[in-house]
Amino acid sequence: MAEQPYCPAMSTNTISLSQETGKPVTAPSVQASKNGDKICCMTAYDYSSGLIADAAGMDVVLVGDSLAMVVLGHEDTLSVTVDEMIHHVRATSRGVKRALLVADMPFMSFCTVDKALHNGGRLISEGGARAVKLEGGVAVVPQIEALTQAGIPVMAHVGLTPQHVARFGGFKAQGKSAEATKALLEDAQAVEEAGAFCVVLEAIPVEAAQLITEAIDIPTIGIGAGNVTDGQVLVYHDVLGLFDRFTPKFVRQYASQGEEGIKALEQYCKDVRSGWFPAEKNTIYMPDDQMEQVRKIKVKKKK
Ligand code: KIV
């Protein structure tokens, strides 16, 4: 096994960025935490998952376009629309009060600078997000520049960018050669230069993640990039065991809510069928003073 690369000392700090300052997390506070405490990021897609992620102490809550797969049941992330994203970002924003709320820009919604500004603006003003995320490196520099200049903080995303699944030929790890690592580094440096406040590194070798993390001054948020990045992000449904179509190697599942949910709903069916539910405490009774009148109601028999 390869020697473990750069492993920052394990920290005992479990406090989020905002708990330290007492203020909501902002894009500048995330950016400023480079080389500080690890940044905790989780996806969420609606009011209740946003509420749970926020209450758990996430620094960043991302309404990812993984929504397409884990919530809407699509095969990949390509078919989710800006309107669908806005609908879910708005719901999530009602649950997230402290963490930084970031909205993913869906496939083809930022393919020109004009589209990026139009759709990025909608995710902020209609959805209530405080930043957007978009996939790509060198190729999306003009979009990142335009968005940041318009006042929209941008989280970049390089490595395995799921919107390029057709070009990659599947959800495959990236950067697995020196040449590919060099290209990834160029992408990361380009998005930093363009004004991104942080960058997601997805499914790349830990050695490439280390090289990039040390080479740039904005935080790296890893998903399948080892323990060397400035923060981590995972998909809510993967962490809680709510999505079982496949589980990438880099996921750690912390609960089995899918299985728990099935068991609970099976019990509900049994209780309904046996008459055990609803019980007396779940039942609404007529006030005593109305009972006499109720008994007098004539029920017409059907012919
Ligand atoms: O869409 C998503 O959930 C993402 C994260 C996994 C980074 O892009």
PDB file of C-alpha atoms and ligand atoms in Angstrom:
ATOM      1  CA  MET A   1       0.000   0.000   0.000  1.00  0.00           C
ATOM      2  CA  ALA A   2       1.281   3.484  -0.840  1.00  0.00           C
ATOM      3  CA  GLU A   3       2.560   5.547   2.059  1.00  0.00           C
ATOM      4  CA  GLN A   4      -0.152   7.804   3.432  1.00  0.00           C
ATOM      5  CA  PRO A   5       0.481  11.234   1.908  1.00  0.00           C
ATOM      6  CA  TYR A   6       0.278  14.555   3.762  1.00  0.00           C
ATOM      7  CA  CYS A   7      -2.133  13.954   6.592  1.00  0.00           C
ATOM      8  CA  PRO A   8      -2.867  17.091   8.590  1.00  0.00           C
ATOM      9  CA  ALA A   9      -2.903  16.447  12.329  1.00  0.00           C
ATOM     10  CA  MET A  10      -6.286  15.102  13.383  1.00  0.00           C
ATOM     11  CA  SER A  11      -8.213  17.940  14.976  1.00  0.00           C
ATOM     12  CA  THR A  12     -10.448  17.622  17.996  1.00  0.00           C
ATOM     13  CA  ASN A  13     -12.514  20.599  16.824  1.00  0.00           C
ATOM     14  CA  THR A  14     -16.082  19.688  15.983  1.00  0.00           C
ATOM     15  CA  ILE A  15     -17.376  23.255  15.987  1.00  0.00           C
ATOM     16  CA  SER A  16     -18.637  24.766  12.729  1.00  0.00           C
ATOM     17  CA  LEU A  17     -17.386  28.045  11.248  1.00  0.00           C
ATOM     18  CA  SER A  18     -20.482  29.915  12.375  1.00  0.00           C
ATOM     19  CA  GLN A  19     -20.557  28.454  15.877  1.00  0.00           C
ATOM     20  CA  GLU A  20     -17.131  30.033  16.386  1.00  0.00           C
ATOM     21  CA  THR A  21     -18.241  33.484  15.249  1.00  0.00           C
ATOM     22  CA  GLY A  22     -21.928  33.300  16.141  1.00  0.00           C
ATOM     23  CA  LYS A  23     -22.727  34.580  12.629  1.00  0.00           C
ATOM     24  CA  PRO A  24     -24.047  32.782   9.544  1.00  0.00           C
ATOM     25  CA  VAL A  25     -21.380  31.222   7.325  1.00  0.00           C
ATOM     26  CA  THR A  26     -20.530  33.312   4.249  1.00  0.00           C
ATOM     27  CA  ALA A  27     -18.489  32.653   1.113  1.00  0.00           C
ATOM     28  CA  PRO A  28     -15.655  34.891   2.427  1.00  0.00           C
ATOM     29  CA  SER A  29     -15.636  33.050   5.783  1.00  0.00           C
ATOM     30  CA  VAL A  30     -15.363  29.711   3.946  1.00  0.00           C
ATOM     31  CA  GLN A  31     -12.558  31.108   1.774  1.00  0.00           C
ATOM     32  CA  ALA A  32     -10.740  32.451   4.840  1.00  0.00           C
ATOM     33  CA  SER A  33     -10.753  29.050   6.518  1.00  0.00           C
ATOM     34  CA  LYS A  34      -8.093  27.652   4.147  1.00  0.00           C
ATOM     35  CA  ASN A  35      -5.572  25.790   6.344  1.00  0.00           C
ATOM     36  CA  GLY A  36      -7.902  26.293   9.316  1.00  0.00           C
ATOM     37  CA  ASP A  37     -10.592  23.962  10.596  1.00  0.00           C
ATOM     38  CA  LYS A  38     -11.942  21.424   8.139  1.00  0.00           C
ATOM     39  CA  ILE A  39     -14.994  22.612   6.220  1.00  0.00           C
ATOM     40  CA  CYS A  40     -18.043  20.319   6.553  1.00  0.00           C
ATOM     41  CA  CYS A  41     -20.377  20.276   3.584  1.00  0.00           C
ATOM     42  CA  MET A  42     -23.421  18.112   2.866  1.00  0.00           C
ATOM     43  CA  THR A  43     -26.047  18.145   0.165  1.00  0.00           C
ATOM     44  CA  ALA A  44     -29.716  18.758   0.999  1.00  0.00           C
ATOM     45  CA  TYR A  45     -32.718  19.101  -1.267  1.00  0.00           C
ATOM     46  CA  ASP A  46     -35.709  20.310   0.715  1.00  0.00           C
ATOM     47  CA  TYR A  47     -36.868  21.925   3.962  1.00  0.00           C
ATOM     48  CA  SER A  48     -36.418  18.887   6.205  1.00  0.00           C
ATOM     49  CA  SER A  49     -33.000  17.782   4.899  1.00  0.00           C
ATOM     50  CA  GLY A  50     -31.825  21.418   5.007  1.00  0.00           C
ATOM     51  CA  LEU A  51     -33.027  21.735   8.589  1.00  0.00           C
ATOM     52  CA  ILE A  52     -31.256  18.520   9.618  1.00  0.00           C
ATOM     53  CA  ALA A  53     -27.977  19.425   7.861  1.00  0.00           C
ATOM     54  CA  ASP A  54     -28.026  22.912   9.391  1.00  0.00           C
ATOM     55  CA  ALA A  55     -28.843  21.596  12.880  1.00  0.00           C
ATOM     56  CA  ALA A  56     -26.005  19.047  12.592  1.00  0.00           C
ATOM     57  CA  GLY A  57     -23.505  21.895  12.208  1.00  0.00           C
ATOM     58  CA  MET A  58     -22.660  21.864   8.496  1.00  0.00           C
ATOM     59  CA  ASP A  59     -20.668  24.876   7.315  1.00  0.00           C
ATOM     60  CA  VAL A  60     -21.988  24.578   3.774  1.00  0.00           C
ATOM     61  CA  VAL A  61     -25.244  23.044   2.524  1.00  0.00           C
ATOM     62  CA  LEU A  62     -25.251  22.328  -1.201  1.00  0.00           C
ATOM     63  CA  VAL A  63     -28.416  21.754  -3.195  1.00  0.00           C
ATOM     64  CA  GLY A  64     -26.555  19.550  -5.654  1.00  0.00           C
ATOM     65  CA  ASP A  65     -27.819  18.524  -9.054  1.00  0.00           C
ATOM     66  CA  SER A  66     -27.459  15.000  -7.607  1.00  0.00           C
ATOM     67  CA  LEU A  67     -31.082  15.897  -6.822  1.00  0.00           C
ATOM     68  CA  ALA A  68     -31.819  14.443 -10.256  1.00  0.00           C
ATOM     69  CA  MET A  69     -30.657  10.991  -9.143  1.00  0.00           C
ATOM     70  CA  VAL A  70     -31.321  10.684  -5.421  1.00  0.00           C
ATOM     71  CA  VAL A  71     -34.606  12.619  -5.228  1.00  0.00           C
ATOM     72  CA  LEU A  72     -36.087  12.568  -8.732  1.00  0.00           C
ATOM     73  CA  GLY A  73     -34.906   9.059  -9.692  1.00  0.00           C
ATOM     74  CA  HIS A  74     -33.117   9.885 -12.957  1.00  0.00           C
ATOM     75  CA  GLU A  75     -30.173   7.795 -14.203  1.00  0.00           C
ATOM     76  CA  ASP A  76     -27.769  10.755 -14.114  1.00  0.00           C
ATOM     77  CA  THR A  77     -27.753  14.473 -13.349  1.00  0.00           C
ATOM     78  CA  LEU A  78     -28.269  15.739 -16.903  1.00  0.00           C
ATOM     79  CA  SER A  79     -32.018  16.194 -17.009  1.00  0.00           C
ATOM     80  CA  VAL A  80     -32.668  18.395 -13.982  1.00  0.00           C
ATOM     81  CA  THR A  81     -33.794  21.892 -14.979  1.00  0.00           C
ATOM     82  CA  VAL A  82     -33.125  25.331 -13.553  1.00  0.00           C
ATOM     83  CA  ASP A  83     -36.794  25.596 -12.536  1.00  0.00           C
ATOM     84  CA  GLU A  84     -36.623  22.283 -10.668  1.00  0.00           C
ATOM     85  CA  MET A  85     -33.431  23.395  -8.942  1.00  0.00           C
ATOM     86  CA  ILE A  86     -35.009  26.698  -7.913  1.00  0.00           C
ATOM     87  CA  HIS A  87     -38.024  24.859  -6.476  1.00  0.00           C
ATOM     88  CA  HIS A  88     -35.743  22.719  -4.277  1.00  0.00           C
ATOM     89  CA  VAL A  89     -33.292  25.505  -3.386  1.00  0.00           C
ATOM     90  CA  ARG A  90     -36.200  27.626  -2.176  1.00  0.00           C
ATOM     91  CA  ALA A  91     -37.520  24.774  -0.003  1.00  0.00           C
ATOM     92  CA  THR A  92     -34.028  24.086   1.381  1.00  0.00           C
ATOM     93  CA  SER A  93     -33.483  27.766   2.155  1.00  0.00           C
ATOM     94  CA  ARG A  94     -36.426  27.655   4.564  1.00  0.00           C
ATOM     95  CA  GLY A  95     -34.549  25.060   6.646  1.00  0.00           C
ATOM     96  CA  VAL A  96     -31.004  26.444   6.405  1.00  0.00           C
ATOM     97  CA  LYS A  97     -30.501  29.479   8.607  1.00  0.00           C
ATOM     98  CA  ARG A  98     -26.821  29.311   9.571  1.00  0.00           C
ATOM     99  CA  ALA A  99     -24.829  27.326   6.988  1.00  0.00           C
ATOM    100  CA  LEU A 100     -23.866  28.800   3.617  1.00  0.00           C
ATOM    101  CA  LEU A 101     -26.491  27.687   1.080  1.00  0.00           C
ATOM    102  CA  VAL A 102     -25.000  26.874  -2.329  1.00  0.00           C
ATOM    103  CA  ALA A 103     -27.065  25.975  -5.424  1.00  0.00           C
ATOM    104  CA  ASP A 104     -25.708  23.795  -8.211  1.00  0.00           C
ATOM    105  CA  MET A 105     -26.051  25.128 -11.736  1.00  0.00           C
ATOM    106  CA  PRO A 106     -27.531  22.312 -13.839  1.00  0.00           C
ATOM    107  CA  PHE A 107     -26.218  20.943 -17.140  1.00  0.00           C
ATOM    108  CA  MET A 108     -26.201  23.522 -19.980  1.00  0.00           C
ATOM    109  CA  SER A 109     -27.494  26.287 -17.684  1.00  0.00           C
ATOM    110  CA  PHE A 110     -24.103  28.056 -17.815  1.00  0.00           C
ATOM    111  CA  CYS A 111     -22.831  27.131 -21.286  1.00  0.00           C
ATOM    112  CA  THR A 112     -22.496  30.842 -22.174  1.00  0.00           C
ATOM    113  CA  VAL A 113     -21.688  33.810 -19.973  1.00  0.00           C
ATOM    114  CA  ASP A 114     -25.175  35.243 -20.554  1.00  0.00           C
ATOM    115  CA  LYS A 115     -26.857  31.993 -19.529  1.00  0.00           C
ATOM    116  CA  ALA A 116     -24.604  31.716 -16.459  1.00  0.00           C
ATOM    117  CA  LEU A 117     -25.549  35.224 -15.341  1.00  0.00           C
ATOM    118  CA  HIS A 118     -29.253  34.731 -16.037  1.00  0.00           C
ATOM    119  CA  ASN A 119     -29.559  31.320 -14.367  1.00  0.00           C
ATOM    120  CA  GLY A 120     -27.066  32.015 -11.562  1.00  0.00           C
ATOM    121  CA  GLY A 121     -29.015  35.184 -10.787  1.00  0.00           C
ATOM    122  CA  ARG A 122     -32.288  33.229 -10.622  1.00  0.00           C
ATOM    123  CA  LEU A 123     -30.847  30.645  -8.208  1.00  0.00           C
ATOM    124  CA  ILE A 124     -29.870  33.509  -5.908  1.00  0.00           C
ATOM    125  CA  SER A 125     -32.849  35.844  -6.216  1.00  0.00           C
ATOM    126  CA  GLU A 126     -35.660  33.278  -6.698  1.00  0.00           C
ATOM    127  CA  GLY A 127     -34.098  30.312  -4.890  1.00  0.00           C
ATOM    128  CA  GLY A 128     -32.532  32.124  -1.955  1.00  0.00           C
ATOM    129  CA  ALA A 129     -29.046  30.596  -2.387  1.00  0.00           C
ATOM    130  CA  ARG A 130     -26.027  32.618  -1.283  1.00  0.00           C
ATOM    131  CA  ALA A 131     -23.607  31.125  -3.833  1.00  0.00           C
ATOM    132  CA  VAL A 132     -23.665  28.862  -6.887  1.00  0.00           C
ATOM    133  CA  LYS A 133     -21.578  25.855  -7.883  1.00  0.00           C
ATOM    134  CA  LEU A 134     -20.639  25.024 -11.429  1.00  0.00           C
ATOM    135  CA  GLU A 135     -18.689  22.169 -12.951  1.00  0.00           C
ATOM    136  CA  GLY A 136     -15.574  22.696 -15.030  1.00  0.00           C
ATOM    137  CA  GLY A 137     -12.126  24.263 -14.958  1.00  0.00           C
ATOM    138  CA  VAL A 138     -10.329  26.300 -17.619  1.00  0.00           C
ATOM    139  CA  ALA A 139     -13.377  26.005 -19.915  1.00  0.00           C
ATOM    140  CA  VAL A 140     -15.674  27.940 -17.555  1.00  0.00           C
ATOM    141  CA  VAL A 141     -13.312  30.732 -16.510  1.00  0.00           C
ATOM    142  CA  PRO A 142     -15.341  33.473 -18.310  1.00  0.00           C
ATOM    143  CA  GLN A 143     -18.519  32.311 -16.532  1.00  0.00           C
ATOM    144  CA  ILE A 144     -16.836  32.312 -13.095  1.00  0.00           C
ATOM    145  CA  GLU A 145     -15.377  35.770 -13.723  1.00  0.00           C
ATOM    146  CA  ALA A 146     -18.733  37.174 -14.833  1.00  0.00           C
ATOM    147  CA  LEU A 147     -20.663  35.655 -11.911  1.00  0.00           C
ATOM    148  CA  THR A 148     -18.188  36.837  -9.263  1.00  0.00           C
ATOM    149  CA  GLN A 149     -18.080  40.300 -10.819  1.00  0.00           C
ATOM    150  CA  ALA A 150     -21.888  40.343 -10.646  1.00  0.00           C
ATOM    151  CA  GLY A 151     -21.659  39.624  -6.908  1.00  0.00           C
ATOM    152  CA  ILE A 152     -22.430  35.890  -7.024  1.00  0.00           C
ATOM    153  CA  PRO A 153     -19.860  33.784  -5.154  1.00  0.00           C
ATOM    154  CA  VAL A 154     -18.840  30.673  -7.111  1.00  0.00           C
ATOM    155  CA  MET A 155     -17.862  27.246  -5.810  1.00  0.00           C
ATOM    156  CA  ALA A 156     -16.009  25.487  -8.642  1.00  0.00           C
ATOM    157  CA  HIS A 157     -15.969  21.712  -9.241  1.00  0.00           C
ATOM    158  CA  VAL A 158     -13.231  19.741 -11.037  1.00  0.00           C
ATOM    159  CA  GLY A 159     -12.198  16.093 -11.375  1.00  0.00           C
ATOM    160  CA  LEU A 160     -15.153  13.748 -11.876  1.00  0.00           C
ATOM    161  CA  THR A 161     -17.730  16.277 -13.004  1.00  0.00           C
ATOM    162  CA  PRO A 162     -20.945  14.230 -13.361  1.00  0.00           C
ATOM    163  CA  GLN A 163     -22.338  16.556 -16.056  1.00  0.00           C
ATOM    164  CA  HIS A 164     -19.542  15.196 -18.307  1.00  0.00           C
ATOM    165  CA  VAL A 165     -20.512  11.565 -17.674  1.00  0.00           C
ATOM    166  CA  ALA A 166     -21.108  10.947 -21.398  1.00  0.00           C
ATOM    167  CA  ARG A 167     -17.613  12.179 -22.294  1.00  0.00           C
ATOM    168  CA  PHE A 168     -16.004  10.202 -19.423  1.00  0.00           C
ATOM    169  CA  GLY A 169     -17.960   7.049 -20.370  1.00  0.00           C
ATOM    170  CA  GLY A 170     -19.407   6.658 -16.859  1.00  0.00           C
ATOM    171  CA  PHE A 171     -18.843   7.834 -13.293  1.00  0.00           C
ATOM    172  CA  LYS A 172     -15.091   7.165 -13.381  1.00  0.00           C
ATOM    173  CA  ALA A 173     -12.273   8.507 -11.190  1.00  0.00           C
ATOM    174  CA  GLN A 174     -10.224  11.210 -12.925  1.00  0.00           C
ATOM    175  CA  GLY A 175      -6.622  12.415 -12.727  1.00  0.00           C
ATOM    176  CA  LYS A 176      -5.086   8.943 -12.562  1.00  0.00           C
ATOM    177  CA  SER A 177      -1.924   9.852 -14.489  1.00  0.00           C
ATOM    178  CA  ALA A 178       0.727  12.558 -14.203  1.00  0.00           C
ATOM    179  CA  GLU A 179      -0.603  14.195 -17.359  1.00  0.00           C
ATOM    180  CA  ALA A 180      -4.189  14.174 -16.089  1.00  0.00           C
ATOM    181  CA  THR A 181      -3.055  15.518 -12.704  1.00  0.00           C
ATOM    182  CA  LYS A 182      -1.278  18.403 -14.462  1.00  0.00           C
ATOM    183  CA  ALA A 183      -4.498  19.232 -16.319  1.00  0.00           C
ATOM    184  CA  LEU A 184      -6.476  19.087 -13.057  1.00  0.00           C
ATOM    185  CA  LEU A 185      -3.985  21.428 -11.409  1.00  0.00           C
ATOM    186  CA  GLU A 186      -4.368  23.851 -14.312  1.00  0.00           C
ATOM    187  CA  ASP A 187      -8.148  23.690 -13.904  1.00  0.00           C
ATOM    188  CA  ALA A 188      -7.929  24.360 -10.161  1.00  0.00           C
ATOM    189  CA  GLN A 189      -5.517  27.268 -10.638  1.00  0.00           C
ATOM    190  CA  ALA A 190      -7.714  28.704 -13.396  1.00  0.00           C
ATOM    191  CA  VAL A 191     -10.884  28.693 -11.263  1.00  0.00           C
ATOM    192  CA  GLU A 192      -8.993  30.253  -8.364  1.00  0.00           C
ATOM    193  CA  GLU A 193      -7.655  32.974 -10.660  1.00  0.00           C
ATOM    194  CA  ALA A 194     -11.174  33.537 -12.042  1.00  0.00           C
ATOM    195  CA  GLY A 195     -12.464  34.292  -8.535  1.00  0.00           C
ATOM    196  CA  ALA A 196     -13.998  31.052  -7.187  1.00  0.00           C
ATOM    197  CA  PHE A 197     -14.094  31.065  -3.370  1.00  0.00           C
ATOM    198  CA  CYS A 198     -13.501  27.310  -3.105  1.00  0.00           C
ATOM    199  CA  VAL A 199     -13.307  24.264  -5.362  1.00  0.00           C
ATOM    200  CA  VAL A 200     -14.768  20.762  -5.114  1.00  0.00           C
ATOM    201  CA  LEU A 201     -12.345  17.966  -6.070  1.00  0.00           C
ATOM    202  CA  GLU A 202     -14.325  14.841  -6.962  1.00  0.00           C
ATOM    203  CA  ALA A 203     -13.027  11.268  -7.345  1.00  0.00           C
ATOM    204  CA  ILE A 204      -9.329  11.882  -7.876  1.00  0.00           C
ATOM    205  CA  PRO A 205      -6.245  10.219  -6.350  1.00  0.00           C
ATOM    206  CA  VAL A 206      -5.291  11.583  -2.947  1.00  0.00           C
ATOM    207  CA  GLU A 207      -1.838  12.488  -4.291  1.00  0.00           C
ATOM    208  CA  ALA A 208      -3.405  14.753  -6.941  1.00  0.00           C
ATOM    209  CA  ALA A 209      -5.681  16.292  -4.287  1.00  0.00           C
ATOM    210  CA  GLN A 210      -2.679  17.001  -2.081  1.00  0.00           C
ATOM    211  CA  LEU A 211      -0.753  18.645  -4.917  1.00  0.00           C
ATOM    212  CA  ILE A 212      -3.727  20.886  -5.756  1.00  0.00           C
ATOM    213  CA  THR A 213      -4.578  21.677  -2.130  1.00  0.00           C
ATOM    214  CA  GLU A 214      -1.025  22.857  -1.500  1.00  0.00           C
ATOM    215  CA  ALA A 215      -0.816  24.767  -4.798  1.00  0.00           C
ATOM    216  CA  ILE A 216      -3.872  27.003  -4.462  1.00  0.00           C
ATOM    217  CA  ASP A 217      -4.980  29.529  -1.853  1.00  0.00           C
ATOM    218  CA  ILE A 218      -8.715  28.775  -1.906  1.00  0.00           C
ATOM    219  CA  PRO A 219     -10.098  25.820   0.072  1.00  0.00           C
ATOM    220  CA  THR A 220     -10.495  22.458  -1.618  1.00  0.00           C
ATOM    221  CA  ILE A 221     -13.600  20.454  -0.695  1.00  0.00           C
ATOM    222  CA  GLY A 222     -13.090  16.772  -1.404  1.00  0.00           C
ATOM    223  CA  ILE A 223     -15.489  14.002  -2.327  1.00  0.00           C
ATOM    224  CA  GLY A 224     -13.458  10.893  -3.052  1.00  0.00           C
ATOM    225  CA  ALA A 225     -10.213  12.876  -2.859  1.00  0.00           C
ATOM    226  CA  GLY A 226      -8.797  11.510   0.408  1.00  0.00           C
ATOM    227  CA  ASN A 227      -8.242  13.276   3.717  1.00  0.00           C
ATOM    228  CA  VAL A 228      -5.895  15.970   2.441  1.00  0.00           C
ATOM    229  CA  THR A 229      -8.445  18.516   1.276  1.00  0.00           C
ATOM    230  CA  ASP A 230      -9.561  21.539   3.301  1.00  0.00           C
ATOM    231  CA  GLY A 231     -13.064  20.138   3.650  1.00  0.00           C
ATOM    232  CA  GLN A 232     -15.333  17.260   2.707  1.00  0.00           C
ATOM    233  CA  VAL A 233     -18.695  16.970   1.007  1.00  0.00           C
ATOM    234  CA  LEU A 234     -20.997  13.948   0.722  1.00  0.00           C
ATOM    235  CA  VAL A 235     -24.478  13.328  -0.609  1.00  0.00           C
ATOM    236  CA  TYR A 236     -27.150  13.325   2.144  1.00  0.00           C
ATOM    237  CA  HIS A 237     -28.901  10.214   0.806  1.00  0.00           C
ATOM    238  CA  ASP A 238     -25.613   8.257   0.675  1.00  0.00           C
ATOM    239  CA  VAL A 239     -24.675   9.193   4.247  1.00  0.00           C
ATOM    240  CA  LEU A 240     -28.071   8.270   5.660  1.00  0.00           C
ATOM    241  CA  GLY A 241     -28.524   5.093   3.599  1.00  0.00           C
ATOM    242  CA  LEU A 242     -31.450   6.420   1.577  1.00  0.00           C
ATOM    243  CA  PHE A 243     -30.031   5.688  -1.887  1.00  0.00           C
ATOM    244  CA  ASP A 244     -29.060   2.121  -2.671  1.00  0.00           C
ATOM    245  CA  ARG A 245     -28.763   2.043  -6.472  1.00  0.00           C
ATOM    246  CA  PHE A 246     -24.990   2.195  -6.003  1.00  0.00           C
ATOM    247  CA  THR A 247     -22.609   3.387  -3.302  1.00  0.00           C
ATOM    248  CA  PRO A 248     -19.267   4.811  -4.408  1.00  0.00           C
ATOM    249  CA  LYS A 249     -16.153   3.549  -2.572  1.00  0.00           C
ATOM    250  CA  PHE A 250     -15.574   7.011  -1.104  1.00  0.00           C
ATOM    251  CA  VAL A 251     -18.904   7.157   0.741  1.00  0.00           C
ATOM    252  CA  ARG A 252     -19.215   6.413   4.441  1.00  0.00           C
ATOM    253  CA  GLN A 253     -22.768   5.476   5.372  1.00  0.00           C
ATOM    254  CA  TYR A 254     -23.636   6.667   8.897  1.00  0.00           C
ATOM    255  CA  ALA A 255     -27.210   5.388   9.113  1.00  0.00           C
ATOM    256  CA  SER A 256     -29.574   2.963   7.382  1.00  0.00           C
ATOM    257  CA  GLN A 257     -32.632   5.157   7.176  1.00  0.00           C
ATOM    258  CA  GLY A 258     -33.876   3.418   4.029  1.00  0.00           C
ATOM    259  CA  GLU A 259     -34.032   0.049   5.824  1.00  0.00           C
ATOM    260  CA  GLU A 260     -35.360   1.668   9.005  1.00  0.00           C
ATOM    261  CA  GLY A 261     -38.015   3.448   6.951  1.00  0.00           C
ATOM    262  CA  ILE A 262     -39.206   0.233   5.282  1.00  0.00           C
ATOM    263  CA  LYS A 263     -39.434  -1.524   8.671  1.00  0.00           C
ATOM    264  CA  ALA A 264     -41.410   1.373  10.141  1.00  0.00           C
ATOM    265  CA  LEU A 265     -43.837   1.529   7.208  1.00  0.00           C
ATOM    266  CA  GLU A 266     -44.312  -2.268   7.240  1.00  0.00           C
ATOM    267  CA  GLN A 267     -45.291  -1.982  10.894  1.00  0.00           C
ATOM    268  CA  TYR A 268     -47.722   0.818  10.030  1.00  0.00           C
ATOM    269  CA  CYS A 269     -49.380  -1.430   7.397  1.00  0.00           C
ATOM    270  CA  LYS A 270     -49.686  -4.247   9.962  1.00  0.00           C
ATOM    271  CA  ASP A 271     -51.176  -1.885  12.552  1.00  0.00           C
ATOM    272  CA  VAL A 272     -53.724  -0.480  10.088  1.00  0.00           C
ATOM    273  CA  ARG A 273     -54.738  -3.945   8.908  1.00  0.00           C
ATOM    274  CA  SER A 274     -55.056  -5.290  12.439  1.00  0.00           C
ATOM    275  CA  GLY A 275     -56.907  -2.216  13.721  1.00  0.00           C
ATOM    276  CA  TRP A 276     -54.124  -1.421  16.215  1.00  0.00           C
ATOM    277  CA  PHE A 277     -53.734   2.004  14.609  1.00  0.00           C
ATOM    278  CA  PRO A 278     -55.189   4.529  15.227  1.00  0.00           C
ATOM    279  CA  ALA A 279     -55.309   4.008  18.983  1.00  0.00           C
ATOM    280  CA  GLU A 280     -57.395   5.987  21.458  1.00  0.00           C
ATOM    281  CA  LYS A 281     -54.723   8.650  21.848  1.00  0.00           C
ATOM    282  CA  ASN A 282     -54.747   9.234  18.068  1.00  0.00           C
ATOM    283  CA  THR A 283     -58.509   9.687  18.006  1.00  0.00           C
ATOM    284  CA  ILE A 284     -60.554  12.896  18.053  1.00  0.00           C
ATOM    285  CA  TYR A 285     -63.776  12.660  20.084  1.00  0.00           C
ATOM    286  CA  MET A 286     -66.967  14.681  19.798  1.00  0.00           C
ATOM    287  CA  PRO A 287     -67.475  17.157  22.662  1.00  0.00           C
ATOM    288  CA  ASP A 288     -69.967  15.736  25.196  1.00  0.00           C
ATOM    289  CA  ASP A 289     -72.394  18.654  24.745  1.00  0.00           C
ATOM    290  CA  GLN A 290     -72.766  17.777  21.037  1.00  0.00           C
ATOM    291  CA  MET A 291     -73.389  14.064  21.432  1.00  0.00           C
ATOM    292  CA  GLU A 292     -77.114  14.288  22.001  1.00  0.00           C
ATOM    293  CA  GLN A 293     -77.571  16.292  18.767  1.00  0.00           C
ATOM    294  CA  VAL A 294     -75.303  13.944  16.856  1.00  0.00           C
ATOM    295  CA  ARG A 295     -77.445  10.954  17.899  1.00  0.00           C
ATOM    296  CA  LYS A 296     -80.482  12.733  16.500  1.00  0.00           C
ATOM    297  CA  ILE A 297     -79.001  13.099  12.991  1.00  0.00           C
ATOM    298  CA  LYS A 298     -81.162  11.073  10.619  1.00  0.00           C
ATOM    299  CA  VAL A 299     -79.230   8.995   8.139  1.00  0.00           C
ATOM    300  CA  LYS A 300     -81.148   8.471   4.902  1.00  0.00           C
ATOM    301  CA  LYS A 301     -80.808   4.912   3.713  1.00  0.00           C
ATOM    302  CA  LYS A 302     -79.625   4.511   0.111  1.00  0.00           C
ATOM    303  CA  LYS A 303     -82.200   2.785  -2.095  1.00  0.00           C
TER     304      LYS A 303
HETATM  305  O1  KIV B   1     -24.494  17.376  -7.116  1.00  0.00           O
HETATM  306  C1  KIV B   1     -23.843  17.104  -6.097  1.00  0.00           C
HETATM  307  O2  KIV B   1     -24.362  16.563  -5.118  1.00  0.00           O
HETATM  308  C2  KIV B   1     -22.433  17.467  -6.081  1.00  0.00           C
HETATM  309  C3  KIV B   1     -21.623  17.122  -4.872  1.00  0.00           C
HETATM  310  C4  KIV B   1     -21.486  15.693  -4.701  1.00  0.00           C
HETATM  311  C5  KIV B   1     -20.315  17.817  -4.874  1.00  0.00           C
HETATM  312  O3  KIV B   1     -21.970  18.036  -7.020  1.00  0.00           O
END
